[in-house]
Structures are given as C-alpha cells and as structure tokens.
PDB file of C-alpha atoms (C1' of nucleotides) in Angstrom:
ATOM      1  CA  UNK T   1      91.219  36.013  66.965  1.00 41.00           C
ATOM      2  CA  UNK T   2      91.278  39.275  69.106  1.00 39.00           C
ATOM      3  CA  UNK T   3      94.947  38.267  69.881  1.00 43.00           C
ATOM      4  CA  UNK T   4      95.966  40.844  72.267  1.00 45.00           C
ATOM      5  CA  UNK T   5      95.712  44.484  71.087  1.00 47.00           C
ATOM      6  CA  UNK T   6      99.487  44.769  70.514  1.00 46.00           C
ATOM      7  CA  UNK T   7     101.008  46.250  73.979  1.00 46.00           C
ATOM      8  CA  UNK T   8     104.236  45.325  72.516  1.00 48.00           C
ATOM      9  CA  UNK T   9     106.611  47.025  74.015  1.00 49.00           C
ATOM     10  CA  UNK T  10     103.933  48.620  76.649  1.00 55.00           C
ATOM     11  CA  UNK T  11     103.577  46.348  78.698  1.00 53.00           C
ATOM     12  CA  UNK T  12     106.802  48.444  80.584  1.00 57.00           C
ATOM     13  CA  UNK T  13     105.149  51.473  80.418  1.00 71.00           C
ATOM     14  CA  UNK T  14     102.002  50.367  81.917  1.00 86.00           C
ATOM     15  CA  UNK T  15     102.672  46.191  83.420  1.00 88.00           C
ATOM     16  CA  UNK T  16      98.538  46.097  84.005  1.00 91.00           C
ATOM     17  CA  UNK T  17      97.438  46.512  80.423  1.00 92.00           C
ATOM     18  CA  UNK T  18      97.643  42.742  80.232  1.00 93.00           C
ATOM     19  CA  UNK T  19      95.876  42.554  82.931  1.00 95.00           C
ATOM     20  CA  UNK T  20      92.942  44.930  81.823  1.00 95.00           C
ATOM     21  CA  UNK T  21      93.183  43.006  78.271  1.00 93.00           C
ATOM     22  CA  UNK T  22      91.776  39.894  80.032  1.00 95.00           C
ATOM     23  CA  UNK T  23      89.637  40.894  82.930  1.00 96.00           C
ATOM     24  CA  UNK T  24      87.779  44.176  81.721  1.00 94.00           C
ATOM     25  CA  UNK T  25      87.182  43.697  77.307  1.00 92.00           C
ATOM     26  CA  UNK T  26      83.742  43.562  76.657  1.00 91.00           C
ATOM     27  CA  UNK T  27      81.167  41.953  78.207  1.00 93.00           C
ATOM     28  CA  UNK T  28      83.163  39.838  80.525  1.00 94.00           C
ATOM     29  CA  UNK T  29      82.453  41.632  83.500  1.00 94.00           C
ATOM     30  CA  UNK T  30      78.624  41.387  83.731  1.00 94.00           C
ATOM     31  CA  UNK T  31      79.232  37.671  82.234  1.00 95.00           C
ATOM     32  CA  UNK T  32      82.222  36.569  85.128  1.00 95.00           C
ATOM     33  CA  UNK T  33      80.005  39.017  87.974  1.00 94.00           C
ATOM     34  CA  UNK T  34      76.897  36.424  86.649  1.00 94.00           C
ATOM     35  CA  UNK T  35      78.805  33.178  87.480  1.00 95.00           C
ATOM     36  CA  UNK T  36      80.263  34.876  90.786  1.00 93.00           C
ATOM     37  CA  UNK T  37      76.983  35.277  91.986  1.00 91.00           C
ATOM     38  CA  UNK T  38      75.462  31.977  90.837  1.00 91.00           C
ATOM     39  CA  UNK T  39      77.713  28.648  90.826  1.00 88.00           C
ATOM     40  CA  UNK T  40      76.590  27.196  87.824  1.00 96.00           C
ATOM     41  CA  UNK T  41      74.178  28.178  84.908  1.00 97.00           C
ATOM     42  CA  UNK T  42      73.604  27.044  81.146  1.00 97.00           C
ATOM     43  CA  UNK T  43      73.584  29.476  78.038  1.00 97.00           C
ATOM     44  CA  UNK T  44      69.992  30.508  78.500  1.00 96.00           C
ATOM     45  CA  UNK T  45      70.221  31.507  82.050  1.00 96.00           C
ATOM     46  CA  UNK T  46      73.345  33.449  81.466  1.00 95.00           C
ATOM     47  CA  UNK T  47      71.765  35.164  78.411  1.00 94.00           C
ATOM     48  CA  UNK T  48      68.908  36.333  80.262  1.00 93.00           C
ATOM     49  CA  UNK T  49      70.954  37.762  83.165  1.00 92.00           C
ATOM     50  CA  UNK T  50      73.449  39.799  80.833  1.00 91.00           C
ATOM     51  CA  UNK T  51      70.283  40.450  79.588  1.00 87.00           C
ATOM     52  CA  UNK T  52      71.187  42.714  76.419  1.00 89.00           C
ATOM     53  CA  UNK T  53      74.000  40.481  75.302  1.00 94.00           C
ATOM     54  CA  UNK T  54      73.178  38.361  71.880  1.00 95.00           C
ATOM     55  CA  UNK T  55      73.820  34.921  71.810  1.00 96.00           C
ATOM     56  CA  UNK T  56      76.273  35.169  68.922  1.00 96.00           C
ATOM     57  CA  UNK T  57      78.459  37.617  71.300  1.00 96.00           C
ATOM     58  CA  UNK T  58      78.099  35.455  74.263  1.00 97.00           C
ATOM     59  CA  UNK T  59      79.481  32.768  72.855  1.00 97.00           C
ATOM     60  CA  UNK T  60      82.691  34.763  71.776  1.00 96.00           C
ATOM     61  CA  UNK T  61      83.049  35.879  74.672  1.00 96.00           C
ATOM     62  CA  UNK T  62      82.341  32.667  76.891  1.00 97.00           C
ATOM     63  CA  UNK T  63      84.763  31.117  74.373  1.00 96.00           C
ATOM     64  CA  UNK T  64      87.737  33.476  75.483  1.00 96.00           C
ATOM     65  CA  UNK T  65      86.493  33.020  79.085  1.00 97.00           C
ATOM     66  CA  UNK T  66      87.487  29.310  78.702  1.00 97.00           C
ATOM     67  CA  UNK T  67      90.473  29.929  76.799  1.00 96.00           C
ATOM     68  CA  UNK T  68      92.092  31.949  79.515  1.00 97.00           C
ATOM     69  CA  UNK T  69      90.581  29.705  82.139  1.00 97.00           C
ATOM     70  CA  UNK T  70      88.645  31.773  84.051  1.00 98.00           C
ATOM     71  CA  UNK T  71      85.265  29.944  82.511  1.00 98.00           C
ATOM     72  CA  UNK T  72      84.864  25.715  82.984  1.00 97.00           C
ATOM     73  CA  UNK T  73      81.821  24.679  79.913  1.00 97.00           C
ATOM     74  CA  UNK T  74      80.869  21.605  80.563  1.00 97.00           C
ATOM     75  CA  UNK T  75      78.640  19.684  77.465  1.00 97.00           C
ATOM     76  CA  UNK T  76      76.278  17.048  78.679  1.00 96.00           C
ATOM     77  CA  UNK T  77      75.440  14.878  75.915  1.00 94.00           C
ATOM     78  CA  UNK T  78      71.547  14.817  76.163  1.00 93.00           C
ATOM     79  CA  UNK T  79      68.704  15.779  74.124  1.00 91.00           C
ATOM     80  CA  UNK T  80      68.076  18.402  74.310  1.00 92.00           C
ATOM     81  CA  UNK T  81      71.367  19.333  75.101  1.00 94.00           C
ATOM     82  CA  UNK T  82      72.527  20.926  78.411  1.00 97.00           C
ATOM     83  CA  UNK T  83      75.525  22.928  78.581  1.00 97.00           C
ATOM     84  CA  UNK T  84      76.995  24.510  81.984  1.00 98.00           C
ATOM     85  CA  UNK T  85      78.975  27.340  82.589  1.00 98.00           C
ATOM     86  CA  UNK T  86      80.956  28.038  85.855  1.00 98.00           C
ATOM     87  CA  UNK T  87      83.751  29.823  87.293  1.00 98.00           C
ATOM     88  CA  UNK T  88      87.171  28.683  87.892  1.00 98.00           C
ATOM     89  CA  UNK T  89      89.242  28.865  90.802  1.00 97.00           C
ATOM     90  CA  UNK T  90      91.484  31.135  88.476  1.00 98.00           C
ATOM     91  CA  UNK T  91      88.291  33.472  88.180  1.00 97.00           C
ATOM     92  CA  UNK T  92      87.392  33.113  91.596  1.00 97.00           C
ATOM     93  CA  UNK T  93      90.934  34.671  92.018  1.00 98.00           C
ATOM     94  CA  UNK T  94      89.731  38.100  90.888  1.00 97.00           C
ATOM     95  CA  UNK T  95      87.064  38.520  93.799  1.00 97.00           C
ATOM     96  CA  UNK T  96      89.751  40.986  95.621  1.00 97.00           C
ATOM     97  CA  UNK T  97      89.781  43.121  92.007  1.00 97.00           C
ATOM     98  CA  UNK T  98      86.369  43.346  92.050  1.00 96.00           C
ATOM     99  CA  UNK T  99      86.040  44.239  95.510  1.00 96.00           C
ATOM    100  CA  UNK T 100      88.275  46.654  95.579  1.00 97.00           C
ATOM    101  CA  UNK T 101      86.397  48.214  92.462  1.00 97.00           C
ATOM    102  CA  UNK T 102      82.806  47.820  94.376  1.00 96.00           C
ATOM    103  CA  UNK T 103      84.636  49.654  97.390  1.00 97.00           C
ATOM    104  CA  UNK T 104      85.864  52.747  94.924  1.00 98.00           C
ATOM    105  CA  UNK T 105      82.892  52.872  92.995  1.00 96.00           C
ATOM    106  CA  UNK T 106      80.697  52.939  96.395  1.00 96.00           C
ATOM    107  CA  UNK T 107      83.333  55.554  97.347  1.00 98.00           C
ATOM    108  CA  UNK T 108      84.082  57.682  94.924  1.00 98.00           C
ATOM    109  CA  UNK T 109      81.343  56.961  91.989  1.00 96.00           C
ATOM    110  CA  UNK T 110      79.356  60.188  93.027  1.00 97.00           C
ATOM    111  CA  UNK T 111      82.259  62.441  92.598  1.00 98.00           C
ATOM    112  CA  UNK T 112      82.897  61.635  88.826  1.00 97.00           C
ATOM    113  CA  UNK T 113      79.076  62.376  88.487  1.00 96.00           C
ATOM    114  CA  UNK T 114      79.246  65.703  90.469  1.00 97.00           C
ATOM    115  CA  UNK T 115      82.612  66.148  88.105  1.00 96.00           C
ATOM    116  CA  UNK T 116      80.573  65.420  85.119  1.00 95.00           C
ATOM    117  CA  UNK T 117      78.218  67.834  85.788  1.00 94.00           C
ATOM    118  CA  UNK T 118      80.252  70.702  87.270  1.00 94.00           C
ATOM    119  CA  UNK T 119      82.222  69.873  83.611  1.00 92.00           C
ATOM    120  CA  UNK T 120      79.175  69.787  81.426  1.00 89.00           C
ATOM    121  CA  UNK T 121      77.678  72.862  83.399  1.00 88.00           C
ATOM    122  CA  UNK T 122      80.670  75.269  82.964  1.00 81.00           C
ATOM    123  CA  UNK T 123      81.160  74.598  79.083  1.00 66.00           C
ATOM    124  CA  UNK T 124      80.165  77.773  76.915  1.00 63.00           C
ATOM    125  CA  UNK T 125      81.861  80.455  79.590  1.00 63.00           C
ATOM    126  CA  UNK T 126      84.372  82.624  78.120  1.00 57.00           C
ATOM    127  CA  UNK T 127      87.226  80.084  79.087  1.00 59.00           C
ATOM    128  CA  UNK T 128      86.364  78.615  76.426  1.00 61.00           C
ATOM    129  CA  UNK T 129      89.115  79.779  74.223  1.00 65.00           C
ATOM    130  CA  UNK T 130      91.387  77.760  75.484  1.00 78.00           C
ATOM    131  CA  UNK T 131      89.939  75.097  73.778  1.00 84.00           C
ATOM    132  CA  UNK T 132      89.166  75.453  69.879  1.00 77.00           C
ATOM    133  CA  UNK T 133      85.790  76.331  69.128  1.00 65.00           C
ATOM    134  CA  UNK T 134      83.282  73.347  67.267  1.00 57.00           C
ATOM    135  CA  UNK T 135      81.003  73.734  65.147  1.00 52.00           C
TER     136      UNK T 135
ATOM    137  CA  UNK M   1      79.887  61.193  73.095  1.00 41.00           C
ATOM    138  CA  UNK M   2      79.937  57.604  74.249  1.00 39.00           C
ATOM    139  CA  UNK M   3      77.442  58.580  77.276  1.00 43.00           C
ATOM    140  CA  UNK M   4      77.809  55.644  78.847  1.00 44.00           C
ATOM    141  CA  UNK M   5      76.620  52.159  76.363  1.00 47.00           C
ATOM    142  CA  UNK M   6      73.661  51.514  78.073  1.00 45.00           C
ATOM    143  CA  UNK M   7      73.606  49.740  81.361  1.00 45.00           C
ATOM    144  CA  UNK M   8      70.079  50.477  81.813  1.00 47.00           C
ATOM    145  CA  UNK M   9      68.653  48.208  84.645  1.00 49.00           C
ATOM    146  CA  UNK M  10      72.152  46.103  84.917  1.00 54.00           C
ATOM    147  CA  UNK M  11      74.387  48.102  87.165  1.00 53.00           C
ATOM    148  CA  UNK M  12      72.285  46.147  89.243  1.00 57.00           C
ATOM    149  CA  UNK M  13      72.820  43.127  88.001  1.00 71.00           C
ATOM    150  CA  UNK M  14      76.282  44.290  87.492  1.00 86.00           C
ATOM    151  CA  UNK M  15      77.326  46.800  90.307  1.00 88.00           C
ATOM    152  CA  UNK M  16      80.638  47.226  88.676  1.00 91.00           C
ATOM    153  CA  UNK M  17      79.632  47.849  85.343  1.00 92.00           C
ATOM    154  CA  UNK M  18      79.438  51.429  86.051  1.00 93.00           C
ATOM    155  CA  UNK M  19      83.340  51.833  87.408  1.00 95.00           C
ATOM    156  CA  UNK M  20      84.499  49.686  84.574  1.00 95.00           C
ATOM    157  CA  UNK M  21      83.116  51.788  81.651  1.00 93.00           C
ATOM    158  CA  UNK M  22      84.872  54.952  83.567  1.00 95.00           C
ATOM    159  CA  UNK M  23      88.517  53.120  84.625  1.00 96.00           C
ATOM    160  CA  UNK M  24      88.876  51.241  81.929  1.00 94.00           C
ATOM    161  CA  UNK M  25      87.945  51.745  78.735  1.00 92.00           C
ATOM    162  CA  UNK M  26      90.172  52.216  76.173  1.00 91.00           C
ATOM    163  CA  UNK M  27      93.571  53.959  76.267  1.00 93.00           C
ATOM    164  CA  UNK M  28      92.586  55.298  79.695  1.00 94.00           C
ATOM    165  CA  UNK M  29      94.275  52.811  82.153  1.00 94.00           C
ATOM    166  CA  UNK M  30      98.064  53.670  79.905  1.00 94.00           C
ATOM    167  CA  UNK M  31      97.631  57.523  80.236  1.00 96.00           C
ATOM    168  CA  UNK M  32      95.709  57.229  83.751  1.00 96.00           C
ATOM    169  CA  UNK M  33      99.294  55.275  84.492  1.00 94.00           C
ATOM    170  CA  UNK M  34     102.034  57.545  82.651  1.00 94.00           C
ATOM    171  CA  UNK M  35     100.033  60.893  85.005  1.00 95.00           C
ATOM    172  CA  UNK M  36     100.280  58.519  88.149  1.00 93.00           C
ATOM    173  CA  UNK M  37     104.027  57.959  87.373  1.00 91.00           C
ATOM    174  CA  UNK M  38     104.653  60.987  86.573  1.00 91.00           C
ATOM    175  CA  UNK M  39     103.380  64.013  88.159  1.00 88.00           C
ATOM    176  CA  UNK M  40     102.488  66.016  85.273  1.00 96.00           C
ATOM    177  CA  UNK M  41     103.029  65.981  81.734  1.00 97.00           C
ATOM    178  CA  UNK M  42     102.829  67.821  78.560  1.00 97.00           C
ATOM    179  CA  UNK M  43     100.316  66.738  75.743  1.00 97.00           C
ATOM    180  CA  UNK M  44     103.768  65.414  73.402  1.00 96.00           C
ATOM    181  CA  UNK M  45     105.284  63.803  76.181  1.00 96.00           C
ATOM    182  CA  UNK M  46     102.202  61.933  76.936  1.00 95.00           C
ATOM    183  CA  UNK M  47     102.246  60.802  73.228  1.00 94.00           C
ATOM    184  CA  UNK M  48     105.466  59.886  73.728  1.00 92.00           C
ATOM    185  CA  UNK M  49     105.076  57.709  76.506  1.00 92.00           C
ATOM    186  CA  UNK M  50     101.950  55.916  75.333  1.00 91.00           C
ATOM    187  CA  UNK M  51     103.627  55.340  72.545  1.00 87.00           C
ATOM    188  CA  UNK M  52     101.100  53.970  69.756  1.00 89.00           C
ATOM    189  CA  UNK M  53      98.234  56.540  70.162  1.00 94.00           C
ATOM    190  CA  UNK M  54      97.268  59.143  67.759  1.00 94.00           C
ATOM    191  CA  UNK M  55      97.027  62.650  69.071  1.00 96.00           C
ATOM    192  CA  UNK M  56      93.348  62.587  67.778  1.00 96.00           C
ATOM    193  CA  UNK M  57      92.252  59.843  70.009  1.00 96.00           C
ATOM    194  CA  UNK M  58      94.729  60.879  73.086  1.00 97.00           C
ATOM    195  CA  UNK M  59      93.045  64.548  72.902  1.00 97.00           C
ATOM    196  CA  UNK M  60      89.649  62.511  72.978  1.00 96.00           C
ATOM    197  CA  UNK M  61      90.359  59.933  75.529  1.00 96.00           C
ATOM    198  CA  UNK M  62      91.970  63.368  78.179  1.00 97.00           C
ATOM    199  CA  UNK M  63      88.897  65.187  77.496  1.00 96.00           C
ATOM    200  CA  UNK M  64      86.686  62.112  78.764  1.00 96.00           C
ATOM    201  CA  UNK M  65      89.359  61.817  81.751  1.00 97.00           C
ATOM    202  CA  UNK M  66      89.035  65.763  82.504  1.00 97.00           C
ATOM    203  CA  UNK M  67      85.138  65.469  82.469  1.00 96.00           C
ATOM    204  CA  UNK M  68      85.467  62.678  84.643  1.00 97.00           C
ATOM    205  CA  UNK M  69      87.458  64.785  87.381  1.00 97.00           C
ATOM    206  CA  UNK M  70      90.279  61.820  87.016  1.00 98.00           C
ATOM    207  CA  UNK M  71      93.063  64.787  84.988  1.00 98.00           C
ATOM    208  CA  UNK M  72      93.393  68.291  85.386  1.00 97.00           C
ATOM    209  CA  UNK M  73      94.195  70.129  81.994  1.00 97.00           C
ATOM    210  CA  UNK M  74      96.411  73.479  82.358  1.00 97.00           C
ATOM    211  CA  UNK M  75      96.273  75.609  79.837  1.00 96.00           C
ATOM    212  CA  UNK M  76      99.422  78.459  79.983  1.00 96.00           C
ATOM    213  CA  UNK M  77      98.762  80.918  76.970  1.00 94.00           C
ATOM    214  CA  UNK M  78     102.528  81.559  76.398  1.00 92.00           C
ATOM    215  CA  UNK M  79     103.783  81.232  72.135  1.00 90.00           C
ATOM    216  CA  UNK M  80     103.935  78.115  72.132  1.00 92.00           C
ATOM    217  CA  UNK M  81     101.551  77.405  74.011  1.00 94.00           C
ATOM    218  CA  UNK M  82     102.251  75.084  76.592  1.00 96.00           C
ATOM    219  CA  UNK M  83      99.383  72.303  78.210  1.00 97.00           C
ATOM    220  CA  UNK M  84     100.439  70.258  80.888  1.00 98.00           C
ATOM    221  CA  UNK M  85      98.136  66.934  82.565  1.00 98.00           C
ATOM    222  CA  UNK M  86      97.911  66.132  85.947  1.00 98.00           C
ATOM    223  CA  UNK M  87      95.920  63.222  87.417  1.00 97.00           C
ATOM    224  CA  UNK M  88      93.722  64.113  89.879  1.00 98.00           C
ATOM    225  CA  UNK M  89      93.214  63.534  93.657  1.00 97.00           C
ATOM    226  CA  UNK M  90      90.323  61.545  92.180  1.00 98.00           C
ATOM    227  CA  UNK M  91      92.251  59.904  89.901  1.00 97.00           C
ATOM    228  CA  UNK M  92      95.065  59.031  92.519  1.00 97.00           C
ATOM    229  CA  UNK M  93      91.732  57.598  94.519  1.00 98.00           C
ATOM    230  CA  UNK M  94      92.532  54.340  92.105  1.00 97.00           C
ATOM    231  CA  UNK M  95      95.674  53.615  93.101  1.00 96.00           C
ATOM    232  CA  UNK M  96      94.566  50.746  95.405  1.00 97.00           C
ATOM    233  CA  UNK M  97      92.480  49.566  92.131  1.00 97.00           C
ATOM    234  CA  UNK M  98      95.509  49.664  90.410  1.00 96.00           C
ATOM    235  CA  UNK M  99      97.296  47.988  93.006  1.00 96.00           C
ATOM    236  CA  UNK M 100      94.751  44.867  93.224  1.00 97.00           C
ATOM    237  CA  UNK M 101      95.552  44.607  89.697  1.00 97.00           C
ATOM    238  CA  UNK M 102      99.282  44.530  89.336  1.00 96.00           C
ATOM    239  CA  UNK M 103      98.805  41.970  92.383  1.00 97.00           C
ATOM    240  CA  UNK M 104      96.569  39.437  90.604  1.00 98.00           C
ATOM    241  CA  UNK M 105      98.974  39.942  87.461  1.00 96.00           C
ATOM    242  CA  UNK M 106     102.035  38.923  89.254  1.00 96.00           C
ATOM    243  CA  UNK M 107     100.555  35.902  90.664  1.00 98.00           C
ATOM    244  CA  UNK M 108      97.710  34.671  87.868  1.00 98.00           C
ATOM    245  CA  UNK M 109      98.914  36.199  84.534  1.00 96.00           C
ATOM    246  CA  UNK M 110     101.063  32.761  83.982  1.00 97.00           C
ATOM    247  CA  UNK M 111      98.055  30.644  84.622  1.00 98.00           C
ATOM    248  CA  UNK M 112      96.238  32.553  82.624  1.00 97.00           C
ATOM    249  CA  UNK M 113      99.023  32.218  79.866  1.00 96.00           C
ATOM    250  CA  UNK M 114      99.061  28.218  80.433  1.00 96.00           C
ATOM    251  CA  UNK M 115      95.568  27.576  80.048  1.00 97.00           C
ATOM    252  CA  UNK M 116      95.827  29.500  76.616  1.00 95.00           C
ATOM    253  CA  UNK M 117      98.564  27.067  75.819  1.00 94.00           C
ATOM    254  CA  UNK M 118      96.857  23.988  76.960  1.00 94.00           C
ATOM    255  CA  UNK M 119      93.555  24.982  75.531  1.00 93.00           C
ATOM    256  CA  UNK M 120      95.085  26.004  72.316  1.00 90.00           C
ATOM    257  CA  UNK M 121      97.249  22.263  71.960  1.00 88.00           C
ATOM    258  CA  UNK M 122      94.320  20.642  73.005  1.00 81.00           C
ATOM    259  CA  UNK M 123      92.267  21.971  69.923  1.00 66.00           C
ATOM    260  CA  UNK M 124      91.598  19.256  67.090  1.00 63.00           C
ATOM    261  CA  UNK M 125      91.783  15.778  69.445  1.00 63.00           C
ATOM    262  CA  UNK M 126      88.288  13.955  69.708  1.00 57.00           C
ATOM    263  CA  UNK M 127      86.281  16.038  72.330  1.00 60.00           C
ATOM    264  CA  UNK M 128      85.657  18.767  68.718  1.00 62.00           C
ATOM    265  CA  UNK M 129      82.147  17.362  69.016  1.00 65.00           C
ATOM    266  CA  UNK M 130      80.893  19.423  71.419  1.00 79.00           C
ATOM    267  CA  UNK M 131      81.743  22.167  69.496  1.00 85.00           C
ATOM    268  CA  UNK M 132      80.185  22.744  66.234  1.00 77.00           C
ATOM    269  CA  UNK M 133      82.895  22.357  63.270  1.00 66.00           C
ATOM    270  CA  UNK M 134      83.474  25.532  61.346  1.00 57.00           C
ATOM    271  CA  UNK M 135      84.581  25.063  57.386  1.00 52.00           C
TER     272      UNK M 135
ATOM    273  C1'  DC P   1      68.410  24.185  74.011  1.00 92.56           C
ATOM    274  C1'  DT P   2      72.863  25.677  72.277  1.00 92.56           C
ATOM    275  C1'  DG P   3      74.679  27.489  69.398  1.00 92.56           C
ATOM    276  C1'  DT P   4      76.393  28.878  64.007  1.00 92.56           C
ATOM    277  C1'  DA P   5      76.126  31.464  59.584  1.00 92.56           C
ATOM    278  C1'  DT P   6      75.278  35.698  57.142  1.00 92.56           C
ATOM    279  C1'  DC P   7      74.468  40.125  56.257  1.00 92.56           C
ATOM    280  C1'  DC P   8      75.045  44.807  57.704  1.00 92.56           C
ATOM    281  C1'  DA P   9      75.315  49.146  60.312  1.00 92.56           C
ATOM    282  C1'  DA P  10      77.841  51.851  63.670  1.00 92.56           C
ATOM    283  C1'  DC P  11      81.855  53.296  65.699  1.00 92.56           C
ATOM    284  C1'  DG P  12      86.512  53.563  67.045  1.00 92.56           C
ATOM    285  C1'  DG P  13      90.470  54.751  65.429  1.00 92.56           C
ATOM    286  C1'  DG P  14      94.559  55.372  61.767  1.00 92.56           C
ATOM    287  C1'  DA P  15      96.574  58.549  58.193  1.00 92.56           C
ATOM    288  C1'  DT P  16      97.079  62.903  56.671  1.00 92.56           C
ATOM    289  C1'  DA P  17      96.843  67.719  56.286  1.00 92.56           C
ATOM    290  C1'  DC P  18      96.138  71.937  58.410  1.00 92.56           C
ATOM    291  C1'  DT P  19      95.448  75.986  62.136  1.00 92.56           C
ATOM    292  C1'  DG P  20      96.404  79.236  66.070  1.00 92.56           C
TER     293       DG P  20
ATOM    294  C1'  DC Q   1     103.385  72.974  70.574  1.00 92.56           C
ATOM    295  C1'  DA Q   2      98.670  71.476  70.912  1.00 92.56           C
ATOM    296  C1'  DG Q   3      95.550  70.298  68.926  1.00 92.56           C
ATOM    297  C1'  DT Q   4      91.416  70.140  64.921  1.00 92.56           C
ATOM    298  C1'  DA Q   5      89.340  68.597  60.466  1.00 92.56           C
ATOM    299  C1'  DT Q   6      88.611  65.061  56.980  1.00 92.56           C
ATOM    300  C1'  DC Q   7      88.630  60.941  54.928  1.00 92.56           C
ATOM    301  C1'  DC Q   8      88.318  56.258  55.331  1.00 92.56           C
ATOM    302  C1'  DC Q   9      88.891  51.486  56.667  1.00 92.56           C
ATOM    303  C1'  DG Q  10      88.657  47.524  59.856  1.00 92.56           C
ATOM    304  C1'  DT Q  11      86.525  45.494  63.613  1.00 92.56           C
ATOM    305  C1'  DT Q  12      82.684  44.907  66.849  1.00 92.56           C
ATOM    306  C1'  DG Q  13      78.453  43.787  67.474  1.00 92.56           C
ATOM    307  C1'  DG Q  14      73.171  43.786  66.397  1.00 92.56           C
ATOM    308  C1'  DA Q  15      69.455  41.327  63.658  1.00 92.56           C
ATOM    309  C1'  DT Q  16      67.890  37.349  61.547  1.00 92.56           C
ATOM    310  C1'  DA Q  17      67.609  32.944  60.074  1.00 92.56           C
ATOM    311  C1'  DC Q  18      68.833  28.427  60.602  1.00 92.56           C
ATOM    312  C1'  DA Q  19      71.012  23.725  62.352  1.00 92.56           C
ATOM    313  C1'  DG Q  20      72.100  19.685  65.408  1.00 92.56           C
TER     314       DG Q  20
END
DNA sequence: CTGTATCCAACGGGATACTG
DNA sequence: CAGTATCCCGTTGGATACAG
C-alpha cells in the first residue's frame, strides 16, 4: 500500500524526503489546501473543488490523509449517508510550509517561467553539441 | 515532456499547485539537496550520492532542473569529458522552503508516525462498518 | 450520497547495451 | 566520463458500472 518509496538509507542524504513523501505525493495538496480553506466538507464538496480528481483516487488519497493524521472522516450514520472531512491540528501544522511556498512562488514563480523560456528559446543554436543530438 | 499535468483553472483553487509540480516532483528535492550541500558536482558523483537513481532518469530529472533555472550544467570539452552541476541562485532561493520543511519534520514526523501506528492497530475492531469490507 | 469493483491505457522508471 | 537508445514491466490513475 504505497509504503514509502524506499529512502532507505536516504533519508541521511536528504532528512526531508520523508517529509516530501507525506506532504507533497499526489493530489494531497489541492485536497489538504481544500480543507485549509474550508473547515469541514463531505466527499461531494471536496470532489467538486479538486475538481479533476475521480472519486476512486480521492478516496485513496483521503484514506492516507487519515492514516497519517493530517485528515479527521467522520461517518454519520444516516440515510443517505453523510460523511465529513476536516483537517487536523497535525495538518493545520503545515500552514508555515505552505506559506513559505505561497511566499516563493509569489516571489520567484516568474523567474522559472522567464528561465523556461530563455531555455526553450535558445535550443537549436550551435551549442548544441554539447548535448547529443535527438531525433 | 511532462508540461506541467494540467492545473487548468486550479492554481486558483490551489495557489501552490504550481510551486509543488516544480520543487517537488520526483527525484528533484534529493539532487536539488546533494547541489545545495555541495557546491558543485559531477554527473557520477551525483549518482553516487542519490544513490538509487538510474543515470537515464537523473539526466532527465537535471534537464527539467536546468530548464527550470534551479541547476546550471557546465559542459568542459576536455577527453573525458567532464560536466559538473551547480544549483542555482534560483535554486538556493528555496532554502527557506527547505528549511520550513526540515522544521515541521523534526517536530511532526513522530506524530505523523504514531497515528500510522494507531490507525493501523486500530484496523479490524467494530467501527469496520463505516468502511466498506473488501474480500 | 459515499464510496467500491473492474477493466484498461499511459507513463515513469529499471535493466541493459552502446556511443562520443 | 557522460550520457543515449531500446525494451519492457509495474504502478498510477482515468472511465465506467455498480452497491449500500
């Protein structure tokens, strides 16, 4: 079950890949930045706010969420049923990470595009030998 | 060539989305750390120190970085030739991004680790019901 | 509503061999 | 040394369809 993409041994050479395992695999960040923003919502509000998320994926991930306890469900035994999701105080932990990436993005975003372009501008010069030709 | 998975009409629902899919996806937080540490490095000794990559995927993973303006490839035509990495002042822009991280690590990872445990004992008791059964 | 079960396609990434 | 070229397999995740 996912189990940790083995850092065995790596976790010396770089001590935040654990870190990055939990916060930043797929999907988690739109789903934890949804419950950030809004206390509390159920499985229908959250799908339409990820938006292009399926429910069969959202539950995996809300599933890991809750395993690593940065995601409280809470089933309410009612018909229909009504299930809630919110954030933990563990997730609510992680505002100062995402802040901090909110600041550098609003900082520093435009550069890597201005990079990305200066990069995809100057490809087919004559420099190009230094890398091997494609194609 | 990736080109960003599509986060068309959520980076506002998900301001960080954008900064994620650039910092962290895969393999580029280890090598974005082994530059940091070290000042510059030569494309072996990078596969050295990340340890369980292939050079296929570390070549693919420093040409993303290198478009992105976060490394600076040096190409020396000497026999052999000789390639050395840098990271960036962009890339070095992170460091307090890094440094949010290693702080939540040292003081949540364990809770993060104990609510695996608990949640993982806790599997099988009475409350299964609000989970469907699989088998 | 809140999911689960299946089938399937796409992609990342490992192994291996080879070039300049 | 610093990659590139192939082949190929496992996992992720989309599309449905269906259940409690």
């Amino acid at each position: 079950m996912i189990e940790n993409t083995k850092w065995t041994g790596q976790e010396a050479a770089c001590p935040i890949a654990p870190v990055v395992d939990i916060v930043f695999s797929r999907w988690t960040t739109p789903i934890l930045w949804a419950l950030h923003q809004h206390g509390r919502l159920r499985f229908v509000e959250l799908e339409r706010r990820v938006a292009t998320i399926t429910p069969k994926v959202l539950t995996q991930r809300l599933r890991q969420l809750e395993r690593d306890g940065l995601v409280l469900r809470t089933y309410h035994p009612e018909v229909p049923p009504r299930v809630e999701y919110e954030i933990t105080e563990l997730g609510r932990s992680l505002a100062p990470v995402f802040a901090t990436l909110t600041e550098w993005g609003a900082a520093h975003l435009h550069e890597v595009e201005r990079a990305r372009r200066d990069h995809d501008d100057a490809r087919e010069p004559l420099d190009q030998r230094t890398y091997a030709r494609r194609s």
